Structure formats: structure tokens, C-alpha cells
mmCIF file of C-alpha atoms in Angstrom:
data_model
loop_
_atom_site.group_PDB
_atom_site.id
_atom_site.type_symbol
_atom_site.label_atom_id
_atom_site.label_comp_id
_atom_site.label_asym_id
_atom_site.label_seq_id
_atom_site.Cartn_x
_atom_site.Cartn_y
_atom_site.Cartn_z
ATOM 1 C CA MET A 1 29.767 -7.325 -26.361
ATOM 2 C CA SER A 2 28.865 -4.597 -23.848
ATOM 3 C CA ILE A 3 26.194 -5.369 -21.288
ATOM 4 C CA VAL A 4 24.985 -1.771 -21.108
ATOM 5 C CA SER A 5 23.564 0.720 -23.549
ATOM 6 C CA ALA A 6 25.679 2.286 -26.266
ATOM 7 C CA SER A 7 26.688 5.428 -24.366
ATOM 8 C CA ALA A 8 26.472 4.156 -20.767
ATOM 9 C CA PRO A 9 29.523 4.321 -18.483
ATOM 10 C CA PRO A 10 31.160 1.049 -17.461
ATOM 11 C CA VAL A 11 29.816 -0.871 -14.476
ATOM 12 C CA SER A 12 32.002 -0.890 -11.365
ATOM 13 C CA ALA A 13 31.575 -2.376 -7.911
ATOM 14 C CA ALA A 14 30.434 1.061 -6.708
ATOM 15 C CA THR A 15 27.786 1.480 -9.400
ATOM 16 C CA ARG A 16 26.572 -2.113 -9.757
ATOM 17 C CA VAL A 17 22.959 -2.708 -8.757
ATOM 18 C CA GLY A 18 22.566 -5.960 -6.878
ATOM 19 C CA LYS A 19 18.818 -5.738 -6.287
ATOM 20 C CA ARG A 20 16.213 -3.511 -7.876
ATOM 21 C CA LEU A 21 12.495 -2.903 -7.518
ATOM 22 C CA VAL A 22 10.597 -1.652 -10.580
ATOM 23 C CA PHE A 23 6.981 -0.459 -10.419
ATOM 24 C CA TYR A 24 5.480 -0.066 -13.885
ATOM 25 C CA PHE A 25 2.494 2.290 -14.289
ATOM 26 C CA SER A 26 0.910 1.549 -17.665
ATOM 27 C CA GLY A 27 -0.989 3.880 -19.929
ATOM 28 C CA PHE A 28 -4.740 3.712 -20.563
ATOM 29 C CA ASP A 29 -4.732 0.085 -21.636
ATOM 30 C CA PRO A 30 -7.337 -2.530 -20.624
ATOM 31 C CA ARG A 31 -4.826 -5.280 -21.319
ATOM 32 C CA GLY A 32 -3.579 -6.398 -17.949
ATOM 33 C CA PRO A 33 -0.351 -7.860 -16.536
ATOM 34 C CA ALA A 34 -0.491 -11.077 -18.571
ATOM 35 C CA HIS A 35 -0.046 -9.082 -21.777
ATOM 36 C CA TYR A 36 2.777 -6.970 -20.385
ATOM 37 C CA HIS A 37 4.603 -9.944 -18.887
ATOM 38 C CA THR A 38 4.520 -11.777 -22.223
ATOM 39 C CA LEU A 39 5.666 -8.617 -24.013
ATOM 40 C CA TYR A 40 8.544 -8.001 -21.600
ATOM 41 C CA GLU A 41 9.802 -11.575 -21.837
ATOM 42 C CA ALA A 42 9.651 -11.674 -25.641
ATOM 43 C CA GLU A 43 11.185 -8.235 -26.200
ATOM 44 C CA ALA A 44 13.952 -8.757 -23.632
ATOM 45 C CA LYS A 45 14.914 -11.909 -25.511
ATOM 46 C CA ALA A 46 14.894 -9.998 -28.814
ATOM 47 C CA GLN A 47 17.124 -7.254 -27.341
ATOM 48 C CA ALA A 48 19.641 -9.676 -25.814
ATOM 49 C CA PRO A 49 21.857 -10.080 -28.919
ATOM 50 C CA LEU A 50 22.326 -6.299 -28.911
ATOM 51 C CA ASN A 51 22.944 -5.516 -25.240
ATOM 52 C CA GLY A 52 24.358 -8.836 -24.045
ATOM 53 C CA LEU A 53 21.741 -9.054 -21.298
ATOM 54 C CA ASN A 54 20.497 -12.612 -21.471
ATOM 55 C CA LEU A 55 17.774 -11.933 -18.936
ATOM 56 C CA THR A 56 15.999 -14.743 -17.164
ATOM 57 C CA VAL A 57 12.380 -13.630 -16.794
ATOM 58 C CA GLY A 58 10.412 -15.551 -14.200
ATOM 59 C CA LYS A 59 6.768 -16.506 -14.157
ATOM 60 C CA ARG A 60 4.114 -13.931 -13.359
ATOM 61 C CA HIS A 61 2.591 -14.052 -9.878
ATOM 62 C CA ARG A 62 0.238 -11.969 -7.766
ATOM 63 C CA ALA A 63 1.835 -9.397 -5.484
ATOM 64 C CA GLY A 64 -1.213 -8.619 -3.380
ATOM 65 C CA LYS A 65 -4.360 -7.019 -4.757
ATOM 66 C CA LEU A 66 -2.559 -4.045 -6.330
ATOM 67 C CA ALA A 67 0.130 -5.623 -8.500
ATOM 68 C CA SER A 68 1.348 -8.592 -10.480
ATOM 69 C CA ALA A 69 5.060 -9.281 -10.492
ATOM 70 C CA TRP A 70 7.846 -11.267 -12.074
ATOM 71 C CA SER A 71 11.495 -11.665 -11.221
ATOM 72 C CA ILE A 72 14.320 -10.888 -13.646
ATOM 73 C CA THR A 73 17.909 -12.062 -13.303
ATOM 74 C CA ALA A 74 20.708 -10.498 -15.344
ATOM 75 C CA PRO A 75 24.197 -11.864 -16.043
ATOM 76 C CA GLY A 76 26.435 -10.969 -13.139
ATOM 77 C CA GLY A 77 23.683 -11.548 -10.601
ATOM 78 C CA THR A 78 21.562 -8.379 -10.722
ATOM 79 C CA GLU A 79 18.096 -9.295 -9.496
ATOM 80 C CA THR A 80 15.030 -7.236 -10.312
ATOM 81 C CA GLU A 81 11.502 -7.593 -9.018
ATOM 82 C CA TYR A 82 9.290 -6.041 -11.707
ATOM 83 C CA GLU A 83 5.788 -5.144 -10.537
ATOM 84 C CA PHE A 84 2.921 -4.162 -12.806
ATOM 85 C CA LEU A 85 0.641 -1.738 -10.942
ATOM 86 C CA ARG A 86 -2.935 -2.788 -11.608
ATOM 87 C CA TRP A 87 -5.489 -0.194 -12.605
ATOM 88 C CA ASP A 88 -6.765 -2.109 -15.636
ATOM 89 C CA ASP A 89 -10.007 -2.795 -13.724
ATOM 90 C CA ILE A 90 -10.621 0.965 -13.494
ATOM 91 C CA ILE A 91 -9.778 1.328 -17.174
ATOM 92 C CA ARG A 92 -12.335 -1.305 -18.150
ATOM 93 C CA ARG A 93 -14.994 0.486 -16.091
ATOM 94 C CA HIS A 94 -14.217 3.676 -18.056
ATOM 95 C CA TRP A 95 -14.190 1.944 -21.455
ATOM 96 C CA PRO A 96 -17.369 2.915 -23.361
ATOM 97 C CA LYS A 97 -18.640 -0.157 -25.169
ATOM 98 C CA ASN A 98 -20.503 1.542 -28.034
ATOM 99 C CA GLU A 99 -20.470 4.718 -30.079
ATOM 100 C CA TRP A 100 -23.315 6.368 -28.155
ATOM 101 C CA GLN A 101 -21.517 5.956 -24.824
ATOM 102 C CA LEU A 102 -18.311 7.150 -26.445
ATOM 103 C CA LEU A 103 -20.050 10.260 -27.783
ATOM 104 C CA LYS A 104 -21.496 11.096 -24.353
ATOM 105 C CA SER A 105 -18.051 10.913 -22.769
ATOM 106 C CA ALA A 106 -16.154 12.665 -25.578
ATOM 107 C CA VAL A 107 -18.281 15.767 -26.139
ATOM 108 C CA PRO A 108 -17.803 17.345 -22.673
ATOM 109 C CA VAL A 109 -14.095 16.507 -22.753
ATOM 110 C CA TYR A 110 -13.576 18.211 -26.093
ATOM 111 C CA TRP A 111 -15.623 21.169 -24.923
ATOM 112 C CA THR A 112 -13.104 21.502 -22.076
ATOM 113 C CA PHE A 113 -10.231 21.245 -24.566
ATOM 114 C CA LEU A 114 -11.886 23.911 -26.735
ATOM 115 C CA THR A 115 -12.489 26.389 -23.920
ATOM 116 C CA ALA A 116 -8.954 25.794 -22.614
ATOM 117 C CA ASN A 117 -7.508 26.567 -26.063
ATOM 118 C CA LEU A 118 -5.568 23.315 -25.732
ATOM 119 C CA VAL A 119 -4.959 22.496 -29.395
ATOM 120 C CA PRO A 120 -3.527 25.929 -30.368
ATOM 121 C CA ARG A 121 -1.270 25.812 -27.305
ATOM 122 C CA LEU A 122 -0.076 22.328 -28.228
ATOM 123 C CA LEU A 123 0.589 23.499 -31.786
ATOM 124 C CA LYS A 124 3.198 25.906 -30.420
ATOM 125 C CA ILE A 125 5.100 23.256 -28.464
ATOM 126 C CA ALA A 126 4.506 19.920 -30.228
ATOM 127 C CA TRP A 127 2.334 19.946 -33.347
ATOM 128 C CA PRO A 128 2.095 16.109 -33.666
ATOM 129 C CA ALA A 129 0.431 16.029 -30.230
ATOM 130 C CA ALA A 130 -2.014 18.734 -31.348
ATOM 131 C CA LEU A 131 -2.897 16.637 -34.386
ATOM 132 C CA THR A 132 -3.329 13.505 -32.265
ATOM 133 C CA VAL A 133 -5.700 15.329 -29.901
ATOM 134 C CA SER A 134 -7.722 16.760 -32.791
ATOM 135 C CA TYR A 135 -8.193 13.916 -35.228
ATOM 136 C CA PRO A 136 -10.124 11.383 -33.056
ATOM 137 C CA ILE A 137 -13.157 13.610 -32.583
ATOM 138 C CA VAL A 138 -13.020 14.688 -36.243
ATOM 139 C CA ALA A 139 -12.752 11.075 -37.424
ATOM 140 C CA PHE A 140 -15.624 10.148 -35.129
ATOM 141 C CA LEU A 141 -18.086 12.983 -35.748
ATOM 142 C CA ALA A 142 -17.326 14.308 -39.239
ATOM 143 C CA PRO A 143 -18.422 11.228 -41.242
ATOM 144 C CA MET A 144 -21.658 10.947 -39.260
ATOM 145 C CA LEU A 145 -22.520 14.656 -39.581
ATOM 146 C CA ILE A 146 -21.768 14.665 -43.304
ATOM 147 C CA ALA A 147 -23.802 11.485 -43.755
ATOM 148 C CA LEU A 148 -26.775 12.928 -41.863
ATOM 149 C CA ALA A 149 -26.662 16.097 -43.965
ATOM 150 C CA ALA A 150 -26.331 14.187 -47.243
ATOM 151 C CA GLY A 151 -29.018 11.704 -46.261
ATOM 152 C CA SER A 152 -31.410 14.507 -45.315
ATOM 153 C CA ILE A 153 -30.878 16.259 -48.640
ATOM 154 C CA VAL A 154 -31.454 13.058 -50.622
ATOM 155 C CA THR A 155 -34.606 12.261 -48.631
ATOM 156 C CA LEU A 156 -36.021 15.755 -49.120
ATOM 157 C CA LEU A 157 -35.346 15.630 -52.867
ATOM 158 C CA MET A 158 -37.104 12.278 -53.164
ATOM 159 C CA LEU A 159 -40.051 13.508 -51.112
ATOM 160 C CA ALA A 160 -40.258 16.550 -53.388
ATOM 161 C CA LYS A 161 -40.666 14.118 -56.284
ATOM 162 C CA GLN A 162 -43.508 12.519 -54.284
ATOM 163 C CA TRP A 163 -41.776 9.243 -53.532
ATOM 164 C CA ALA A 164 -43.161 7.311 -50.605
ATOM 165 C CA LEU A 165 -41.672 8.282 -47.224
ATOM 166 C CA TRP A 166 -40.339 4.801 -46.452
ATOM 167 C CA PHE A 167 -38.654 4.619 -49.855
ATOM 168 C CA SER A 168 -37.233 8.133 -49.522
ATOM 169 C CA LEU A 169 -35.589 7.214 -46.217
ATOM 170 C CA LEU A 170 -33.746 4.198 -47.618
ATOM 171 C CA PRO A 171 -30.851 6.145 -49.265
ATOM 172 C CA ALA A 172 -30.379 8.132 -46.060
ATOM 173 C CA LEU A 173 -30.135 4.963 -44.014
ATOM 174 C CA VAL A 174 -27.597 3.506 -46.460
ATOM 175 C CA ILE A 175 -25.473 6.675 -46.298
ATOM 176 C CA VAL A 176 -25.546 6.760 -42.494
ATOM 177 C CA ALA A 177 -24.687 3.052 -42.306
ATOM 178 C CA ALA A 178 -21.740 3.606 -44.648
ATOM 179 C CA ALA A 179 -20.535 6.492 -42.470
ATOM 180 C CA PHE A 180 -20.841 4.314 -39.379
ATOM 181 C CA PHE A 181 -18.627 1.634 -40.914
ATOM 182 C CA LEU A 182 -16.206 4.343 -42.049
ATOM 183 C CA THR A 183 -15.764 5.507 -38.445
ATOM 184 C CA ARG A 184 -15.134 1.885 -37.439
ATOM 185 C CA TRP A 185 -12.492 1.581 -40.175
ATOM 186 C CA LEU A 186 -10.846 4.829 -39.068
ATOM 187 C CA ASP A 187 -10.766 3.505 -35.530
ATOM 188 C CA HIS A 188 -9.120 0.282 -36.692
ATOM 189 C CA ARG A 189 -6.582 2.204 -38.752
ATOM 190 C CA PHE A 190 -5.805 5.093 -36.375
ATOM 191 C CA ARG A 191 -7.097 3.904 -32.951
ATOM 192 C CA SER A 192 -9.311 6.982 -32.689
ATOM 193 C CA TYR A 193 -11.782 5.342 -30.286
ATOM 194 C CA TRP A 194 -8.947 4.348 -27.947
ATOM 195 C CA LEU A 195 -7.752 7.939 -27.808
ATOM 196 C CA LEU A 196 -11.283 9.221 -27.208
ATOM 197 C CA ARG A 197 -11.638 6.805 -24.307
ATOM 198 C CA THR A 198 -8.281 7.921 -22.916
ATOM 199 C CA TYR A 199 -9.150 11.609 -23.009
ATOM 200 C CA GLY A 200 -12.609 10.823 -21.647
ATOM 201 C CA THR A 201 -11.018 9.395 -18.513
ATOM 202 C CA ILE A 202 -7.923 11.459 -17.865
ATOM 203 C CA GLN A 203 -9.469 14.929 -18.261
ATOM 204 C CA PRO A 204 -12.229 14.308 -15.670
ATOM 205 C CA TRP A 205 -9.570 12.858 -13.344
ATOM 206 C CA ALA A 206 -7.520 16.047 -13.658
ATOM 207 C CA TYR A 207 -10.603 18.004 -12.625
ATOM 208 C CA GLY A 208 -11.161 15.898 -9.516
ATOM 209 C CA LYS A 209 -13.991 13.762 -10.883
ATOM 210 C CA SER A 210 -12.416 10.301 -10.540
ATOM 211 C CA PRO A 211 -12.311 9.444 -6.825
ATOM 212 C CA ALA A 212 -11.684 5.748 -7.543
ATOM 213 C CA LEU A 213 -8.509 6.550 -9.468
ATOM 214 C CA ASP A 214 -7.344 8.991 -6.787
ATOM 215 C CA ALA A 215 -7.900 6.290 -4.168
ATOM 216 C CA ARG A 216 -5.967 3.737 -6.242
ATOM 217 C CA ILE A 217 -2.998 6.112 -6.551
ATOM 218 C CA ARG A 218 -2.938 6.532 -2.760
ATOM 219 C CA GLU A 219 -3.087 2.752 -2.351
ATOM 220 C CA PHE A 220 -0.220 2.349 -4.808
ATOM 221 C CA ALA A 221 1.875 4.859 -2.838
ATOM 222 C CA GLU A 222 1.260 3.101 0.470
ATOM 223 C CA TYR A 223 2.068 -0.259 -1.104
ATOM 224 C CA ILE A 224 5.294 0.907 -2.788
ATOM 225 C CA VAL A 225 6.607 2.721 0.291
ATOM 226 C CA GLU A 226 5.931 -0.379 2.388
ATOM 227 C CA ARG A 227 7.754 -2.519 -0.199
ATOM 228 C CA ILE A 228 10.731 -0.133 -0.131
ATOM 229 C CA HIS A 229 10.961 -0.154 3.650
ATOM 230 C CA GLU A 230 10.927 -3.944 3.864
ATOM 231 C CA SER A 231 13.333 -4.438 0.936
ATOM 232 C CA ASP A 232 17.129 -4.450 0.743
ATOM 233 C CA ALA A 233 17.079 -3.169 -2.851
ATOM 234 C CA ASP A 234 19.824 -0.857 -4.081
ATOM 235 C CA GLU A 235 17.524 0.956 -6.499
ATOM 236 C CA VAL A 236 13.788 1.576 -6.854
ATOM 237 C CA LEU A 237 12.264 2.782 -10.118
ATOM 238 C CA VAL A 238 8.755 3.997 -10.847
ATOM 239 C CA VAL A 239 8.244 3.758 -14.618
ATOM 240 C CA GLY A 240 5.302 5.645 -16.108
ATOM 241 C CA HIS A 241 4.350 5.028 -19.737
ATOM 242 C CA SER A 242 1.930 7.205 -21.745
ATOM 243 C CA VAL A 243 -0.910 8.269 -19.421
ATOM 244 C CA GLY A 244 1.119 6.606 -16.675
ATOM 245 C CA THR A 245 3.549 9.534 -16.946
ATOM 246 C CA ILE A 246 0.739 11.810 -15.747
ATOM 247 C CA LEU A 247 -0.496 9.568 -12.948
ATOM 248 C CA SER A 248 3.001 8.774 -11.687
ATOM 249 C CA ILE A 249 3.397 12.422 -10.629
ATOM 250 C CA PRO A 250 0.713 12.405 -7.880
ATOM 251 C CA LEU A 251 1.887 8.875 -7.038
ATOM 252 C CA VAL A 252 5.413 10.092 -6.243
ATOM 253 C CA VAL A 253 4.020 13.106 -4.346
ATOM 254 C CA GLU A 254 1.994 10.744 -2.150
ATOM 255 C CA MET A 255 5.099 8.599 -1.648
ATOM 256 C CA LEU A 256 7.019 11.701 -0.558
ATOM 257 C CA ARG A 257 4.258 12.507 1.914
ATOM 258 C CA LEU A 258 4.617 9.037 3.420
ATOM 259 C CA ASP A 259 8.428 9.107 3.283
ATOM 260 C CA PRO A 260 9.854 12.661 2.987
ATOM 261 C CA GLU A 261 13.390 11.219 2.727
ATOM 262 C CA LEU A 262 12.534 9.032 -0.255
ATOM 263 C CA GLY A 263 15.718 8.421 -2.237
ATOM 264 C CA GLN A 264 17.871 10.239 0.310
ATOM 265 C CA ARG A 265 18.155 7.315 2.684
ATOM 266 C CA GLY A 266 17.772 3.699 1.741
ATOM 267 C CA PRO A 267 17.759 2.743 -1.945
ATOM 268 C CA LYS A 268 18.255 5.255 -4.721
ATOM 269 C CA PHE A 269 14.959 6.307 -6.258
ATOM 270 C CA GLY A 270 14.280 7.056 -9.909
ATOM 271 C CA LEU A 271 11.235 8.195 -11.845
ATOM 272 C CA VAL A 272 11.239 7.192 -15.519
ATOM 273 C CA SER A 273 8.760 8.803 -17.937
ATOM 274 C CA LEU A 274 8.224 7.081 -21.285
ATOM 275 C CA GLY A 275 6.231 8.946 -23.932
ATOM 276 C CA ASP A 276 5.372 11.932 -21.741
ATOM 277 C CA CYS A 277 1.722 13.045 -21.856
ATOM 278 C CA ILE A 278 1.803 15.475 -18.909
ATOM 279 C CA PRO A 279 1.122 18.719 -20.880
ATOM 280 C CA LEU A 280 -2.138 17.247 -22.216
ATOM 281 C CA VAL A 281 -3.444 17.766 -18.679
ATOM 282 C CA SER A 282 -1.159 20.351 -17.087
ATOM 283 C CA LEU A 283 -2.113 22.931 -19.752
ATOM 284 C CA LEU A 284 -5.776 22.775 -18.681
ATOM 285 C CA PRO A 285 -6.651 25.739 -16.418
ATOM 286 C CA ARG A 286 -8.231 23.699 -13.628
ATOM 287 C CA SER A 287 -5.329 21.259 -13.340
ATOM 288 C CA ARG A 288 -3.787 23.240 -10.502
ATOM 289 C CA LYS A 289 -3.178 20.162 -8.344
ATOM 290 C CA LEU A 290 -1.124 18.466 -11.056
ATOM 291 C CA ARG A 291 0.978 21.615 -11.556
ATOM 292 C CA GLU A 292 1.645 21.783 -7.823
ATOM 293 C CA ASP A 293 2.605 18.106 -7.850
ATOM 294 C CA LEU A 294 4.946 18.662 -10.797
ATOM 295 C CA GLU A 295 6.842 21.312 -8.859
ATOM 296 C CA THR A 296 7.044 19.034 -5.811
ATOM 297 C CA VAL A 297 8.469 16.091 -7.758
ATOM 298 C CA ALA A 298 10.920 18.242 -9.735
ATOM 299 C CA SER A 299 12.331 19.793 -6.545
ATOM 300 C CA ALA A 300 12.492 16.621 -4.409
ATOM 301 C CA PRO A 301 16.216 16.029 -3.723
ATOM 302 C CA GLY A 302 15.952 12.246 -3.654
ATOM 303 C CA VAL A 303 14.034 11.828 -6.934
ATOM 304 C CA HIS A 304 16.144 11.284 -10.062
ATOM 305 C CA TRP A 305 13.636 11.973 -12.859
ATOM 306 C CA VAL A 306 14.461 11.053 -16.460
ATOM 307 C CA ASP A 307 12.070 11.596 -19.366
ATOM 308 C CA PHE A 308 12.407 9.656 -22.613
ATOM 309 C CA SER A 309 10.403 10.579 -25.689
ATOM 310 C CA ALA A 310 10.656 10.195 -29.458
ATOM 311 C CA ARG A 311 9.854 13.011 -31.857
ATOM 312 C CA ARG A 312 7.983 10.580 -34.091
ATOM 313 C CA ASP A 313 5.648 9.666 -31.224
ATOM 314 C CA GLY A 314 2.519 11.709 -31.901
ATOM 315 C CA ALA A 315 0.686 10.097 -28.971
ATOM 316 C CA SER A 316 2.929 11.970 -26.517
ATOM 317 C CA VAL A 317 4.191 15.526 -26.108
ATOM 318 C CA THR A 318 7.781 14.881 -27.069
ATOM 319 C CA GLN A 319 10.983 16.551 -25.922
ATOM 320 C CA VAL A 320 9.078 19.248 -24.058
ATOM 321 C CA ASP A 321 9.902 20.479 -20.556
ATOM 322 C CA PRO A 322 6.602 19.794 -18.730
ATOM 323 C CA LEU A 323 7.301 22.389 -16.048
ATOM 324 C CA LYS A 324 8.272 25.192 -18.407
ATOM 325 C CA VAL A 325 5.299 24.754 -20.740
ATOM 326 C CA SER A 326 2.985 24.521 -17.716
ATOM 327 C CA GLY A 327 4.138 27.911 -16.444
ATOM 328 C CA ILE A 328 6.036 26.535 -13.430
ATOM 329 C CA THR A 329 9.140 28.415 -12.323
ATOM 330 C CA ARG A 330 11.842 26.191 -10.907
ATOM 331 C CA ARG A 331 13.413 26.967 -7.585
ATOM 332 C CA PRO A 332 17.055 28.145 -7.844
ATOM 333 C CA GLY A 333 19.829 25.744 -6.904
ATOM 334 C CA ILE A 334 17.942 22.610 -7.984
ATOM 335 C CA PRO A 335 18.980 20.510 -11.009
ATOM 336 C CA VAL A 336 16.629 20.800 -13.960
ATOM 337 C CA ARG A 337 14.228 17.884 -13.738
ATOM 338 C CA PRO A 338 13.134 15.958 -15.609
ATOM 339 C CA LEU A 339 16.280 15.221 -17.548
ATOM 340 C CA LEU A 340 14.974 15.188 -21.134
ATOM 341 C CA LEU A 341 16.554 12.511 -23.307
ATOM 342 C CA PRO A 342 15.545 11.689 -26.896
ATOM 343 C CA VAL A 343 14.664 8.201 -28.098
ATOM 344 C CA ARG A 344 15.832 7.918 -31.694
ATOM 345 C CA ILE A 345 13.551 5.196 -32.994
ATOM 346 C CA PHE A 346 14.722 5.735 -36.569
ATOM 347 C CA LYS A 347 18.166 4.525 -35.463
ATOM 348 C CA MET A 348 16.757 1.313 -33.970
ATOM 349 C CA PHE A 349 15.751 -0.194 -37.325
ATOM 350 C CA PRO A 350 16.892 -0.486 -40.942
ATOM 351 C CA PRO A 351 15.294 2.194 -43.143
ATOM 352 C CA ASP A 352 12.873 -0.223 -44.821
ATOM 353 C CA VAL A 353 11.611 -1.528 -41.460
ATOM 354 C CA TYR A 354 11.322 1.932 -39.950
ATOM 355 C CA LYS A 355 9.383 3.116 -43.003
ATOM 356 C CA VAL A 356 6.640 0.643 -42.082
ATOM 357 C CA ILE A 357 6.764 1.099 -38.309
ATOM 358 C CA LYS A 358 6.571 4.896 -38.354
ATOM 359 C CA LYS A 359 3.128 4.789 -39.999
ATOM 360 C CA ASP A 360 1.616 3.022 -36.990
ATOM 361 C CA LEU A 361 0.933 5.548 -34.214
ATOM 362 C CA PHE A 362 0.492 2.954 -31.491
ATOM 363 C CA ARG A 363 3.458 0.832 -32.599
ATOM 364 C CA ILE A 364 5.682 3.873 -32.230
ATOM 365 C CA HIS A 365 4.113 4.743 -28.869
ATOM 366 C CA PHE A 366 4.898 1.276 -27.510
ATOM 367 C CA GLN A 367 8.444 1.129 -28.891
ATOM 368 C CA TYR A 368 9.716 2.490 -25.564
ATOM 369 C CA ILE A 369 9.114 -0.952 -24.008
ATOM 370 C CA MET A 370 10.117 -3.006 -27.035
ATOM 371 C CA ALA A 371 13.334 -4.186 -28.651
ATOM 372 C CA GLY A 372 14.989 -2.676 -31.696
ATOM 373 C CA GLU A 373 17.239 -4.152 -34.344
ATOM 374 C CA PHE A 374 20.175 -1.833 -33.600
ATOM 375 C CA LEU A 375 21.560 -0.728 -30.235
ATOM 376 C CA THR A 376 21.074 2.939 -29.351
ATOM 377 C CA ASP A 377 21.519 5.136 -26.279
ATOM 378 C CA TYR A 378 18.077 4.047 -25.060
ATOM 379 C CA ASP A 379 17.565 0.485 -23.832
ATOM 380 C CA PHE A 380 14.475 -0.216 -21.724
ATOM 381 C CA PHE A 381 15.718 -3.620 -20.610
ATOM 382 C CA ALA A 382 19.129 -2.352 -19.524
ATOM 383 C CA ILE A 383 17.421 0.426 -17.545
ATOM 384 C CA THR A 384 14.943 -1.846 -15.778
ATOM 385 C CA ALA A 385 17.035 -5.001 -15.330
ATOM 386 C CA GLY A 386 20.697 -4.257 -16.094
ATOM 387 C CA PRO A 387 23.534 -3.896 -13.569
ATOM 388 C CA LEU A 388 23.900 -0.110 -13.897
ATOM 389 C CA GLY A 389 21.613 2.207 -11.936
ATOM 390 C CA LEU A 390 19.562 4.983 -13.526
ATOM 391 C CA ALA A 391 21.489 7.865 -11.929
ATOM 392 C CA ASP A 392 24.841 6.397 -13.004
ATOM 393 C CA ARG A 393 23.596 5.613 -16.498
ATOM 394 C CA TYR A 394 22.026 9.038 -16.997
ATOM 395 C CA PRO A 395 23.542 11.513 -14.501
ATOM 396 C CA GLU A 396 21.763 14.838 -14.216
ATOM 397 C CA PRO A 397 23.711 18.047 -14.883
ATOM 398 C CA ALA A 398 24.804 20.207 -11.984
ATOM 399 C CA ALA A 399 22.268 22.647 -10.602
ATOM 400 C CA LYS A 400 22.410 26.281 -11.669
ATOM 401 C CA ALA A 401 22.720 28.824 -8.914
#
């Protein structure tokens, strides 16, 4: 059985990775490194019969104040130090605990989306993403507004029939309570509150209103560059998932500021985007800094940037060139980055299993870091812990003059 993904080239002495550093930048998820360590270990084990990588995943340990880490050993001796970059504390501070707090954070964000014409622009490039942006606020507000209107009408009709005020208000209270529980059910079914919290954090950050997150990104960059300089790794990967795809862009820019020869001397450097969300922010008119950072990362000669997304993943903006849709013109003579590669989730499972999985928005969005039942061209565990490096597994096409 092959030890690499279905379409990967064979491993040779020249392409074999002996040591690797992986820095994983999660999405907007309050679950910390313990959850992700358990998930990685379990899913790597589930993927092993397919890819032949019987990975030995070590125990989780602290790697300073900014990361938790675990070691991974692959057959043949490839050693990977996998570090989970910690910003879950910031996430929890930006996690509204009740509906009133959620409403206060969501309304200004959706006003920004409205004035930026974000949803119509998303409809032109990736309609599932437009739907995902739209439905949380509708699922949150519509039931309550309808309930308030219906309750008011019922109360007024009862008052017109000269019922007592307290008795006339009872049906309205019942209707509003039912609407409240409906919004809770919609959240449980479609994770609408989670998405509202995500947008309520990432849009203000894009507009320069999250100094704590900016500071954390700078700290991450300093930490990673220091780790690279003191390491004898052959390859270093920064892996951004979901919202982490957005935040990994300024992270790499800050790393390039600290080490302008990143990836050109020392270990090879790769940026891996899983479930790209960049256009959700880069399309906003005041996200100039992110657009500048996108151009910097895409033109950096030592950064091998590969983007993986699945068309079924409505929580990301799939198979879309983030530079092109953001109005950024590439410099001539530079390979087109990121290299856009599809993740065919429907090929990872039998039809009956996929029929169930595809109905769960978040299950699909997390499939990038989970095992399948069939081997495909995409294998998260081979990328992050296998013997073949990212640039050899997925070489970028030659630059156009």
C-alpha cells in the first residue's frame, strides 16, 4: 500500500522530509488544543488503513504561552512537531453568552456587510457562501420579529374586545417564547449563533478594531520565526483552517518582515489554506491592509501557498482565487499563488454515508482535518506528517511571463 496520497509522486532521498514543523491556526473555535489533539490522533488512526501511515502521535504538551504541541512519527522516520497556535482565549472573550449580546455584536457587522454589498458580490463568485452569510441573521431575527408582530396583533384584538391587559398579553408572551426556542433550535441545527459570533469578531478585526488579536498575530510570528531559526527541520508549514486562512495571511507577512528570506534559505516553507474564507473579509472596502498582505504573500518567492477547498463547503468561499476576486493584479513573472486544489469530499465516502454528511454544514467544514473512507488526492495527515514535502507533493506551475 502506498504511503502517500493517491496522486502524489514517489518519495526519494531527495524529496524525503526528515523533520517538519507544523503550526496550525484554527478557525473561530473556543475548543482549545485538547480537542484538536484528540481529533488528530483519532482521525490519523482512521486514515492509516488508506494511506499506510501508521502515525505515532505523542502526548500533548505546552510549547510556551502561545502554543500546545505534540510529536508525530511516521514510518520511515519522518518526525513532525505539530503546534496548535493558541488564540482560543481571545475567541472566548469574543463569544457572546446570550442573545442580547449576540444581537448587539451582529447588527453593526451586518450593516457593514449590507453597505459593502457583500452578499450580492458573493453570489457572483460562490453562492453557497452568500447563503451561509445571509441565513444566520435571518434565522436569528426573523422569528423574533414575526413573533413580536403577531403577538402585538393578538394583544390589540383582545384589548379591543375589552379583555384585561394582563390576560391580553399572555398570548403575545407565549408566541415570543415559542419564537425564542425556535431560534435556539435553528442554532442547534444550523450553527447560526456560531457563525454570527464569527462574523462579529472577524469583521471588526479587518477594520482595525481588535488590537489584542493583532498583537497575538505578531507574537505568533516572532515565536514561529524563532522556532525556525533554532530548528534543523527540512520543512515548515503554517496551516490555516476556516477563519485561520484569513489570519494566516498577516501572520506570514509579519514573518517575512522578521525574515525576508523565509523559505529561500533554511527549511522549505509552505502555507496551507483549508476551507478558504479570505473573500469574506477582502471584499469589504476598508480591508485594504488584508489586500496588501495578500499581494505580499502571493509574491513572496519562498512561500509555497496551496489552497484546498470543497465545493460542498458552504462555510468557505470555495475554489475561488482570493487575489482575483479581491481586485489584486499579480506581478508578472511570479507563479500564480495560491495553487487552488479541490477537495472532493463526495469521493471520500460511500454514497449513503456522504448523503448524511453533506447535510451537516460544520461536519463538511471540518472534513479537511478528518479521515475519509476512501483515499483521494487530498490527505491531511500525509501533508502534515508524511515523508513527502508540500512543494514536491503539489508543485506549482511555472510562472507566466
